XYZ file of C-alpha atoms in Angstrom:
695
model
C -29.946 -30.550 -8.785
C -30.802 -28.979 -12.851
C -34.512 -30.321 -12.075
C -35.325 -26.695 -9.880
C -33.055 -24.478 -11.558
C -35.025 -21.108 -12.400
C -35.241 -20.926 -15.984
C -34.878 -17.416 -17.890
C -36.308 -18.144 -21.367
C -35.693 -14.776 -23.205
C -31.779 -13.060 -22.766
C -33.225 -9.799 -22.502
C -34.111 -10.596 -18.823
C -31.480 -10.753 -17.547
C -31.196 -7.262 -16.091
C -33.289 -8.735 -13.455
C -31.261 -11.385 -12.453
C -29.655 -10.634 -8.793
C -26.243 -9.157 -8.789
C -23.848 -11.996 -6.818
C -21.214 -10.583 -4.996
C -19.537 -13.378 -2.338
C -17.900 -12.584 0.482
C -14.489 -14.940 0.062
C -11.660 -13.209 -1.660
C -11.723 -15.768 -4.554
C -14.851 -17.674 -5.968
C -15.922 -20.125 -8.335
C -18.510 -21.461 -9.848
C -20.035 -23.718 -7.304
C -20.614 -20.097 -5.206
C -23.150 -19.007 -7.482
C -26.492 -19.074 -8.278
C -26.513 -20.012 -12.257
C -29.716 -19.496 -14.807
C -30.108 -21.258 -17.777
C -31.211 -19.706 -21.030
C -32.909 -21.652 -24.398
C -29.913 -21.322 -26.775
C -27.431 -21.907 -25.604
C -24.341 -23.951 -26.641
C -24.590 -27.869 -25.149
C -28.031 -27.728 -24.687
C -28.659 -24.090 -22.590
C -26.025 -22.012 -21.116
C -25.554 -20.456 -17.288
C -25.452 -17.032 -17.076
C -25.131 -15.075 -13.735
C -23.917 -11.191 -13.001
C -21.574 -10.692 -10.428
C -19.479 -7.067 -10.166
C -16.847 -6.270 -12.998
C -14.352 -5.491 -11.192
C -14.669 -9.505 -8.932
C -14.006 -11.045 -12.805
C -10.573 -11.556 -12.194
C -11.620 -13.723 -8.443
C -13.994 -15.630 -10.615
C -10.740 -16.770 -12.851
C -8.877 -17.578 -10.036
C -11.694 -19.585 -8.781
C -12.263 -21.596 -11.371
C -8.822 -22.706 -11.799
C -8.682 -24.066 -8.850
C -11.013 -26.729 -8.792
C -10.101 -29.257 -6.449
C -11.502 -32.296 -9.300
C -9.515 -30.820 -12.365
C -7.044 -27.578 -11.414
C -7.279 -25.457 -14.704
C -5.690 -22.493 -16.273
C -7.740 -20.460 -18.312
C -6.409 -18.492 -20.994
C -8.080 -15.279 -22.730
C -9.507 -17.053 -26.156
C -10.543 -13.790 -28.049
C -11.261 -10.259 -26.377
C -13.065 -7.116 -28.018
C -13.766 -3.841 -27.264
C -15.359 -1.025 -27.963
C -16.169 2.279 -26.895
C -18.908 4.531 -24.524
C -21.432 6.320 -26.616
C -20.493 3.745 -29.586
C -23.962 2.354 -30.038
C -27.164 4.399 -29.675
C -29.664 1.095 -29.275
C -27.727 -1.424 -27.580
C -29.375 -4.654 -26.970
C -29.148 -5.652 -22.935
C -26.977 -8.100 -23.575
C -24.652 -5.606 -26.049
C -20.888 -5.749 -24.185
C -18.311 -2.748 -23.383
C -15.867 -5.569 -23.496
C -16.250 -9.276 -24.581
C -13.884 -11.884 -23.656
C -13.903 -15.397 -23.959
C -11.686 -17.994 -21.309
C -10.884 -21.794 -21.961
C -9.003 -24.511 -20.496
C -5.837 -24.329 -21.200
C -6.089 -28.202 -21.709
C -7.880 -27.645 -24.877
C -10.037 -27.167 -27.410
C -7.310 -29.009 -29.792
C -6.803 -32.537 -28.341
C -3.178 -34.056 -28.894
C -3.146 -36.961 -26.810
C -3.472 -39.796 -29.844
C -0.971 -37.505 -32.393
C 1.420 -37.606 -29.510
C 2.480 -41.821 -30.164
C 2.192 -41.100 -33.556
C 4.477 -38.000 -33.758
C 7.120 -39.958 -34.965
C 5.548 -41.074 -38.087
C 5.452 -37.542 -39.322
C 1.439 -37.359 -39.403
C -0.280 -34.255 -38.032
C -3.345 -33.063 -36.990
C -4.103 -29.401 -37.543
C -6.121 -27.664 -34.615
C -9.708 -27.844 -35.069
C -10.594 -23.784 -34.103
C -7.284 -23.189 -36.802
C -5.076 -21.422 -34.651
C -2.412 -23.661 -35.461
C -0.169 -25.084 -32.888
C 0.120 -22.903 -30.287
C 3.908 -23.721 -30.119
C 4.721 -24.673 -26.236
C 1.453 -25.913 -25.622
C 1.104 -29.143 -27.289
C 1.234 -31.423 -24.663
C -0.962 -30.510 -22.250
C -3.596 -30.163 -25.469
C -6.892 -33.032 -24.372
C -9.397 -31.657 -25.968
C -10.979 -29.811 -22.690
C -14.160 -27.290 -23.427
C -15.067 -26.157 -20.846
C -15.019 -22.282 -21.369
C -17.122 -19.399 -20.617
C -17.993 -16.137 -21.726
C -17.671 -12.010 -20.166
C -19.562 -9.729 -21.461
C -18.984 -5.468 -19.326
C -22.429 -4.547 -20.134
C -22.471 -1.483 -22.369
C -25.660 -0.874 -20.744
C -24.758 -0.947 -16.947
C -20.365 -1.076 -17.459
C -20.590 -2.421 -12.960
C -21.482 -5.504 -13.839
C -20.286 -8.655 -15.718
C -22.132 -11.182 -17.412
C -20.646 -14.136 -16.713
C -22.305 -16.913 -20.079
C -20.737 -20.166 -18.780
C -21.138 -22.459 -22.357
C -19.261 -25.909 -21.100
C -18.488 -26.176 -17.428
C -16.832 -29.822 -17.062
C -13.596 -30.080 -17.962
C -14.745 -33.555 -20.515
C -13.539 -33.751 -24.374
C -15.818 -33.803 -27.021
C -17.044 -37.998 -26.297
C -18.239 -35.998 -22.607
C -15.735 -37.738 -21.011
C -13.382 -36.002 -18.022
C -9.952 -35.271 -20.164
C -7.573 -33.805 -17.290
C -7.651 -33.878 -13.582
C -8.458 -36.761 -10.727
C -11.486 -37.768 -12.693
C -9.635 -38.608 -15.753
C -7.956 -42.186 -15.073
C -5.281 -41.580 -17.793
C -4.067 -38.112 -16.474
C -3.264 -40.020 -12.424
C 0.521 -40.000 -11.656
C 0.954 -37.207 -14.630
C 1.508 -33.150 -14.664
C -2.496 -33.663 -16.449
C -4.004 -33.847 -12.541
C -2.956 -30.819 -12.191
C -2.747 -27.049 -13.660
C -1.617 -26.627 -16.879
C 0.581 -23.836 -15.733
C 2.182 -22.329 -12.401
C 0.528 -20.579 -10.215
C 0.585 -16.391 -9.880
C 1.991 -16.599 -6.197
C 5.107 -18.978 -7.392
C 5.385 -16.008 -10.418
C 5.516 -13.550 -8.163
C 8.252 -15.198 -5.770
C 10.319 -16.372 -8.631
C 10.186 -12.542 -10.550
C 10.618 -10.832 -7.522
C 13.771 -13.522 -6.367
C 15.303 -12.385 -10.379
C 14.538 -8.714 -9.829
C 17.175 -9.317 -6.155
C 19.168 -10.815 -7.925
C 19.188 -14.760 -6.675
C 20.228 -16.976 -9.495
C 19.022 -19.553 -11.348
C 20.352 -22.385 -9.660
C 19.935 -21.334 -6.147
C 15.757 -20.663 -7.018
C 15.453 -24.570 -8.063
C 17.078 -25.678 -5.075
C 14.969 -23.802 -2.600
C 11.793 -24.678 -4.831
C 12.935 -28.228 -4.563
C 13.676 -27.822 -0.409
C 10.308 -26.476 -0.365
C 8.445 -29.338 -2.104
C 10.595 -31.742 -0.386
C 8.964 -30.505 3.022
C 5.883 -30.726 1.530
C 5.899 -34.556 0.857
C 3.879 -35.427 -2.560
C 3.268 -32.689 -5.222
C 0.509 -31.148 -4.322
C -0.339 -29.070 -7.596
C 1.673 -28.114 -10.689
C 3.650 -25.298 -9.059
C 5.834 -28.510 -7.776
C 6.999 -28.693 -10.922
C 8.644 -25.818 -11.531
C 11.742 -26.228 -14.194
C 14.572 -24.890 -14.918
C 12.635 -23.752 -18.307
C 10.280 -22.212 -16.339
C 13.013 -19.954 -14.410
C 14.829 -19.317 -17.735
C 12.248 -18.262 -19.391
C 11.047 -15.490 -16.254
C 15.262 -14.754 -16.260
C 14.926 -13.829 -19.778
C 11.994 -11.493 -19.290
C 13.539 -9.534 -16.282
C 17.019 -9.175 -18.404
C 15.225 -8.107 -21.613
C 12.161 -5.938 -20.055
C 13.379 -2.401 -20.413
C 11.214 0.896 -18.668
C 11.318 2.736 -22.503
C 8.278 0.991 -23.878
C 8.137 4.092 -26.617
C 10.446 7.336 -27.181
C 7.904 9.499 -25.979
C 7.338 9.328 -22.384
C 3.736 10.000 -22.372
C 2.927 7.092 -24.957
C 5.134 4.867 -22.943
C 3.458 4.936 -19.733
C -0.176 4.419 -21.951
C 1.961 1.243 -23.130
C 2.888 -0.417 -19.579
C -1.069 1.210 -18.506
C -2.250 -1.206 -21.258
C -0.392 -4.068 -20.610
C -1.021 -3.826 -16.833
C -4.111 -2.348 -16.146
C -4.648 -5.586 -12.875
C -1.955 -2.604 -11.581
C -4.124 0.264 -11.986
C -7.170 1.333 -10.007
C -7.235 4.553 -11.222
C -5.817 6.674 -14.300
C -6.307 10.595 -15.779
C -4.710 11.495 -18.598
C -3.528 14.980 -18.739
C -5.695 17.534 -20.706
C -5.842 20.823 -20.652
C -8.495 21.290 -18.173
C -7.343 18.045 -15.885
C -4.158 16.549 -14.047
C -2.403 13.762 -14.900
C -3.232 10.937 -11.685
C -1.738 7.397 -11.889
C -2.915 5.254 -9.055
C -0.769 1.714 -9.140
C -1.547 -0.786 -6.031
C 0.071 -4.793 -7.577
C -1.918 -8.236 -6.180
C 0.590 -8.505 -3.735
C 0.577 -4.669 -2.027
C -3.432 -5.229 -2.196
C -2.987 -8.605 -0.185
C -0.812 -6.569 3.097
C -3.106 -3.244 2.190
C -6.190 -5.688 3.576
C -3.608 -7.939 6.292
C -2.159 -4.947 8.140
C -4.505 -2.138 6.998
C -8.141 -3.312 8.476
C -7.886 -2.543 11.690
C -4.694 -0.483 11.466
C -3.404 2.008 10.335
C -2.964 3.594 6.774
C -0.139 6.323 6.319
C 0.365 9.031 3.744
C 3.925 9.319 2.195
C 3.531 12.784 0.320
C 5.402 14.924 -2.809
C 8.470 12.463 -3.090
C 10.558 13.498 -5.488
C 8.845 17.231 -5.946
C 12.848 18.725 -7.419
C 14.083 15.966 -9.149
C 10.834 14.036 -10.273
C 9.185 14.837 -13.106
C 5.569 14.414 -11.071
C 6.060 13.905 -7.758
C 5.589 10.931 -6.013
C 2.810 9.431 -3.042
C 2.926 5.962 -1.580
C 0.229 4.931 0.984
C 2.000 3.028 3.548
C 0.762 0.551 5.888
C 2.581 -1.168 9.073
C 3.669 -4.931 9.606
C 3.855 -6.780 13.297
C 7.305 -5.065 13.594
C 5.955 -1.425 12.955
C 7.994 -1.185 9.308
C 6.198 0.912 6.455
C 4.955 -1.650 3.903
C 3.694 0.316 -0.064
C 0.964 -0.556 -0.507
C -0.196 1.918 -2.996
C 1.585 4.388 -5.480
C 0.256 8.086 -6.438
C 2.145 9.551 -9.407
C 0.248 13.237 -10.440
C 1.226 16.266 -12.191
C -0.743 18.635 -9.410
C 0.102 18.351 -5.399
C -1.831 14.915 -4.386
C -3.427 16.692 -1.546
C -5.893 18.726 -4.830
C -7.086 15.667 -6.154
C -7.426 13.171 -3.704
C -11.436 12.692 -3.887
C -10.663 11.552 -7.957
C -8.521 8.469 -6.974
C -9.216 7.799 -3.053
C -13.029 6.055 -3.454
C -11.387 3.592 -6.328
C -9.236 2.216 -4.353
C -11.156 2.157 -1.642
C -13.570 0.292 -3.325
C -10.947 -1.983 -4.639
C -10.276 -3.104 -0.941
C -13.685 -3.803 -0.593
C -14.551 -5.690 -3.061
C -12.002 -8.229 -1.573
C -13.189 -7.647 2.032
C -15.911 -5.944 2.793
C -16.048 -5.875 6.161
C -12.061 -3.705 6.006
C -11.868 -1.166 7.683
C -8.554 0.435 9.081
C -8.222 2.561 12.861
C -6.891 5.725 11.148
C -5.361 7.645 8.765
C -2.389 9.765 8.659
C -1.258 12.313 7.179
C 1.556 14.200 7.073
C 0.369 16.933 4.297
C -1.772 19.375 6.348
C -3.850 20.344 3.263
C -5.203 17.095 2.740
C -8.980 17.333 2.776
C -10.375 14.600 5.557
C -13.757 14.702 4.162
C -12.991 12.428 1.835
C -10.538 10.317 2.923
C -13.201 10.070 5.966
C -15.599 9.094 3.766
C -13.962 6.319 1.565
C -12.085 4.633 4.570
C -14.685 5.173 7.370
C -11.751 6.300 9.704
C -10.571 8.304 12.049
C -7.131 10.569 10.080
C -4.055 11.904 12.399
C -1.695 14.505 11.844
C 1.941 13.259 11.157
C 4.914 15.631 11.691
C 7.658 13.531 10.423
C 8.003 15.866 7.060
C 8.533 19.089 8.810
C 10.642 17.630 11.295
C 13.030 16.330 9.083
C 13.231 19.190 7.095
C 13.753 21.817 10.193
C 16.185 19.478 11.412
C 18.201 18.731 8.268
C 18.344 22.799 7.222
C 19.427 23.653 11.026
C 21.340 20.756 11.233
C 23.297 22.672 7.086
C 23.008 26.479 7.373
C 23.676 26.937 11.366
C 27.569 25.120 12.602
C 26.660 26.126 16.140
C 25.579 22.913 17.990
C 24.339 24.917 21.159
C 22.147 27.369 18.993
C 20.734 24.064 16.713
C 19.226 22.563 19.752
C 17.507 25.805 21.071
C 16.327 26.994 17.770
C 15.126 22.962 17.132
C 13.053 23.326 20.774
C 11.975 27.030 19.541
C 10.694 25.420 16.190
C 8.969 23.383 18.437
C 6.592 25.542 20.482
C 6.134 27.134 17.470
C 4.315 24.593 15.860
C 2.337 23.348 19.021
C 1.879 26.828 20.155
C 2.745 25.687 23.382
C 4.696 28.742 24.756
C 2.558 31.547 23.970
C -1.099 29.815 24.554
C -3.231 30.430 21.573
C -1.239 33.601 19.595
C 1.402 31.366 17.317
C 2.395 34.767 15.888
C 3.899 35.940 18.694
C 5.930 32.708 19.335
C 7.049 33.254 15.669
C 8.228 36.463 16.306
C 9.826 35.971 19.388
C 11.763 33.576 17.088
C 12.740 35.516 14.498
C 14.403 38.066 16.250
C 15.757 35.913 18.908
C 18.251 34.335 16.041
C 17.842 37.292 13.743
C 21.529 36.629 13.343
C 21.327 33.404 11.805
C 20.592 34.737 8.060
C 20.541 31.571 5.969
C 18.132 29.395 7.548
C 15.719 32.112 8.823
C 15.526 33.203 4.573
C 14.975 29.845 4.498
C 12.287 29.600 6.847
C 10.856 32.960 5.758
C 10.568 31.612 2.257
C 9.708 27.714 2.449
C 7.823 27.260 5.950
C 6.453 31.217 6.686
C 3.477 30.772 4.061
C 1.975 27.935 5.219
C 3.315 27.581 9.169
C -0.583 28.609 10.070
C -1.927 26.214 8.214
C 0.020 23.526 10.397
C -0.255 24.880 13.404
C -4.652 24.635 12.573
C -4.181 21.158 11.453
C -2.316 20.577 14.752
C -5.600 21.903 17.168
C -8.004 20.575 14.938
C -6.138 16.496 14.895
C -4.913 14.216 16.361
C -0.996 14.266 16.133
C 0.639 10.241 15.201
C 3.474 9.434 17.714
C 7.287 8.896 17.014
C 5.951 5.478 16.424
C 4.869 5.364 12.887
C 7.014 8.621 12.474
C 10.419 6.204 12.110
C 8.359 4.144 10.392
C 7.891 6.307 7.884
C 10.635 8.199 7.429
C 12.638 4.927 7.404
C 10.414 3.895 3.976
C 11.183 7.832 2.485
C 15.675 7.148 3.310
C 14.674 3.396 0.981
C 12.843 4.913 -1.152
C 15.436 7.785 -1.913
C 18.250 5.387 -1.830
C 17.049 3.041 -4.384
C 15.540 5.821 -7.134
C 18.407 8.490 -6.652
C 20.852 6.013 -7.668
C 23.690 8.838 -9.926
C 23.409 6.022 -12.255
C 19.645 6.304 -13.375
C 20.052 10.028 -12.805
C 19.448 10.711 -16.720
C 15.885 9.650 -16.169
C 14.658 10.831 -13.520
C 11.999 13.218 -15.671
C 10.519 10.207 -17.730
C 7.824 8.693 -15.742
C 8.056 5.512 -17.260
C 11.178 4.648 -15.738
C 9.738 5.938 -11.864
C 6.902 3.065 -12.549
C 8.786 0.503 -14.078
C 11.496 1.237 -10.830
C 8.802 0.777 -8.429
C 6.432 -2.525 -9.451
C 9.822 -3.960 -10.306
C 12.749 -3.925 -7.591
C 11.341 -1.685 -5.533
C 8.278 -3.542 -5.121
C 10.846 -6.955 -4.847
C 12.921 -5.533 -1.729
C 9.141 -5.269 0.516
C 8.253 -8.427 -1.033
C 11.033 -9.951 0.340
C 11.325 -8.915 3.732
C 7.965 -10.386 4.503
C 9.347 -14.059 2.606
C 12.095 -13.937 4.526
C 10.688 -12.485 7.929
C 7.658 -14.852 7.249
C 9.908 -18.654 5.690
C 14.004 -18.212 7.667
C 14.638 -18.060 3.191
C 17.019 -15.604 1.763
C 17.720 -14.184 4.514
C 21.463 -13.097 3.539
C 19.687 -11.261 0.384
C 18.429 -9.066 2.650
C 19.436 -5.186 1.990
C 21.470 -5.239 5.977
C 20.900 -1.662 5.853
C 17.270 -1.497 5.863
C 16.136 -4.814 8.308
C 14.756 -2.271 11.690
C 13.467 1.037 11.773
C 14.819 3.380 14.807
C 11.140 2.520 17.119
C 12.358 -1.193 16.836
C 15.848 -0.565 17.457
C 15.062 1.879 20.508
C 12.715 -1.878 21.744
C 16.321 -3.365 21.683
C 18.427 -0.734 23.764
C 17.947 -1.661 28.133
C 16.714 0.656 30.359
C 19.853 0.778 32.376
C 21.588 2.036 29.310
C 19.349 5.979 29.566
C 21.110 8.175 31.968
C 18.382 10.264 32.633
C 18.413 12.951 35.907
C 15.179 13.586 36.338
C 15.736 16.277 38.634
C 17.080 18.006 35.501
C 15.689 17.359 32.583
C 17.910 19.658 30.744
C 20.006 16.140 28.791
C 20.162 13.268 28.647
C 22.585 10.242 27.540
C 22.532 6.628 25.901
C 24.916 4.428 26.224
C 26.255 3.218 22.360
C 24.854 -0.747 22.054
C 27.903 -0.925 19.829
C 31.146 0.899 21.706
C 29.942 1.054 25.642
C 32.979 3.567 26.313
C 31.118 5.678 24.490
C 27.344 7.969 25.522
C 25.277 10.156 22.637
C 23.810 13.760 24.168
C 20.185 14.253 23.943
C 18.966 17.822 24.866
C 15.403 18.733 25.007
C 14.378 14.953 26.213
C 11.208 13.190 25.932
C 9.968 16.041 22.930
C 9.742 15.221 19.485
C 11.840 18.185 19.277
C 14.595 17.229 20.756
C 18.484 16.899 19.845
C 21.052 13.485 19.709
C 24.965 14.146 18.955
C 24.704 10.560 17.682
C 25.877 10.114 13.621
C 22.197 9.054 12.474
C 21.140 12.256 14.280
C 23.818 14.535 12.754
C 21.849 13.367 9.115
C 19.333 14.416 10.083
C 17.157 11.475 10.606
C 14.703 10.922 14.178
C 17.268 8.319 15.681
C 16.649 5.204 18.368
C 18.113 7.163 21.355
C 15.584 10.153 20.966
C 12.660 7.601 20.899
C 14.358 5.283 24.039
C 14.324 8.354 25.932
C 11.243 9.222 25.135
C 8.999 5.880 25.577
C 11.075 6.391 29.349
C 10.072 9.564 30.352
C 6.357 8.635 29.060
C 6.659 5.421 30.608
C 7.937 6.998 34.528
C 6.202 10.377 33.837
C 9.423 12.873 34.320
C 8.733 14.803 31.654
C 6.659 16.825 29.802
C 4.258 14.671 27.627
C 4.878 14.905 23.942
C 3.897 18.062 22.578
C 1.335 16.336 20.516
C -0.674 15.283 23.376
C -0.650 17.788 25.767
C -2.020 19.980 22.143
C -5.005 16.684 21.633
C -5.879 17.166 24.980
C -6.648 20.488 25.161
C -8.739 19.826 22.021
C -11.057 17.639 23.984
C -11.634 19.771 26.290
C -13.135 22.273 23.907
C -15.702 19.440 23.390
C -17.297 19.614 26.756
C -19.153 22.924 25.622
C -19.847 22.481 22.031
C -20.366 18.269 21.473
C -19.723 17.825 18.063
C -22.533 17.005 15.473
C -20.281 14.040 13.584
C -20.667 10.382 15.681
C -17.192 9.180 14.817
C -15.227 12.132 16.601
C -18.169 11.583 19.688
C -16.972 7.932 20.342
C -14.180 9.597 19.665
C -13.863 11.796 22.421
C -15.952 10.056 24.795
C -13.352 7.441 24.696
C -9.891 9.585 25.403
C -12.137 11.483 28.676
C -11.843 9.524 30.939
C -8.006 8.708 30.453
C -7.790 12.602 30.691
C -9.321 12.454 34.348
C -6.659 10.239 35.033
C -3.787 12.489 32.988
C -4.874 16.158 34.529
C -2.904 15.897 37.648
C -0.210 14.339 36.838
C 0.294 17.857 34.641
C -0.603 19.632 36.606
C 1.924 19.034 38.953
C 4.162 19.390 36.111
C 3.247 23.066 35.603
C 3.857 23.004 39.430
C 7.767 21.822 39.193
C 8.423 24.294 36.108
C 7.735 21.253 33.032
C 4.599 22.537 31.429
C 2.945 25.767 30.349
C 0.140 26.816 33.122
C -2.982 25.276 32.187
C -5.940 27.993 31.005
C -7.616 28.756 34.478
C -11.761 28.018 33.278
C -10.080 23.543 32.686
C -10.175 23.284 36.178
C -13.730 24.005 36.019
C -14.853 22.430 33.790
C -12.962 18.986 34.682
C -15.715 18.675 37.092
C -18.508 17.539 33.951
C -15.895 15.220 33.523
C -17.926 12.937 34.778
C -20.869 12.697 33.029
C -19.084 11.754 29.932
C -18.777 7.920 30.133
C -22.445 7.892 31.576
C -23.471 8.673 27.827
């Protein structure tokens, strides 16, 4: 209803317009209320303000027009630096981008019929013949301009110069409204979608042949019936062009690593959510997240858990790598963001985590995870709480794995190994010596004084930080074995992919790390999801990384676990591949249980340890996990000092009813010698429990 559109007579009034941010992931002109300014082309241009981070969503939405599917290309782009203009106009730009429908502006519909007579038509814009696009040029005049405002860099001014997909005569020139286009490719968008491009590129990086990709695509299209869009017309030439890109791609864009990284960032700006170049006072920080990773973070992170896998490659890579993970329905970890920094990621989390949260909520304002799992106690959880608005949990997979692998390497006696491993658990959770962790450490070092190699390692690597770990365990809830298994599984896969000896000479280059993560490694996880959802290419998946230890543990029948409930010193689990073999577990039901299976003897969390822990918990025949004991005791202290933080208070109230049911079971276990006796004041505190749920 153009007659009722509000008018803004002067461009100087644009900042008074409302900023429009449609709630859908992608949106088009139909979702926006436009205002017309006088003096524009075609009798006046339509304008609107949107958040600058949502420009790509608008372009994608406009390309999905049902009547005129299109693909908008960047016809021209200009940029200027901040501070370059002393008195900018209200519509002055930092970035200027002109988007034009790929079916125009040149029109070769008539010239195609006369190409045989040697005549040629020069494009109206003077840009040459646009090789490879001649067949799709139909004179479309639809185009719009996006200005990132100089005085408001977070806003984008959209100036729609021509909203209709028409030629110079005003008639539709492609899509279903163009009668000449019916039955031809001009009915659809001129290029394949980004989703299909991502799919084909991922299959190529994994090693799927061109013929197999074409055959697979034909099967998918046949299953859909009639063509739905341009993707149905994928040709061998399309795939061959992408195959050439994959074959010719190189991580080394420049001999100088730093310059090469800057070139990659310039070419892949939409995949960079944060970048800070190194200076004399600031560290290098690069945050990477592809569109597919963003989709997975929104899909699985909402009402789920986000976990950190930090400081990977500290000894081999130039800068350590931090990965943020989410967990799918099979509890496999999926990398959804990578952070590369020259400092410890925990020190500068305040710089990048806000940008990541803003990027996610720009796509989905309602997105909110249940918990954020940190694997390093030096993380400042206050920044996480502000950015993600969720509680934080401590995940001990890293310290458990490091201690276990070091024990297996530095101590040869298996009996001493299991006793030391159990004692390390007591130290970490301070359950053997009450609140005095120093006594537990001193006892440990005296009892095993003859284990010189491990003790030297423990004193050098862990003793300076052990108090930080213990205090974090007392103040934060500790994650269960389920995410620990998934994170460790991701760690092993990342290690196998990156630390291949054929790439040893490239470890010190950041551009190599970026290229490896965003191409081959990224494609492995894309294939996992695609194969699980569609059933295609199951044989192409890496068989050694199909399921993690937690999922494998769920496949072990309870009857294959031999557990003496009267003597919980050890347990046995029958092998699932060799029924005549049984593996032995010491200290069953604990995070610091040790198994003699080959996988565990390599320092990994095995399915047998997890299975026994699940069974012990279900049967209530062993002490709760050490982490649960510490967490329950911490919650009890909240009775005397209720927290001011409403999020913590809400969590404590929800947990307290469960504590009432569990506490008697803990006392029974304590009487049987399976749990250290509770502090005397606990029983008196329990009398007041019933008032909490009534708040």
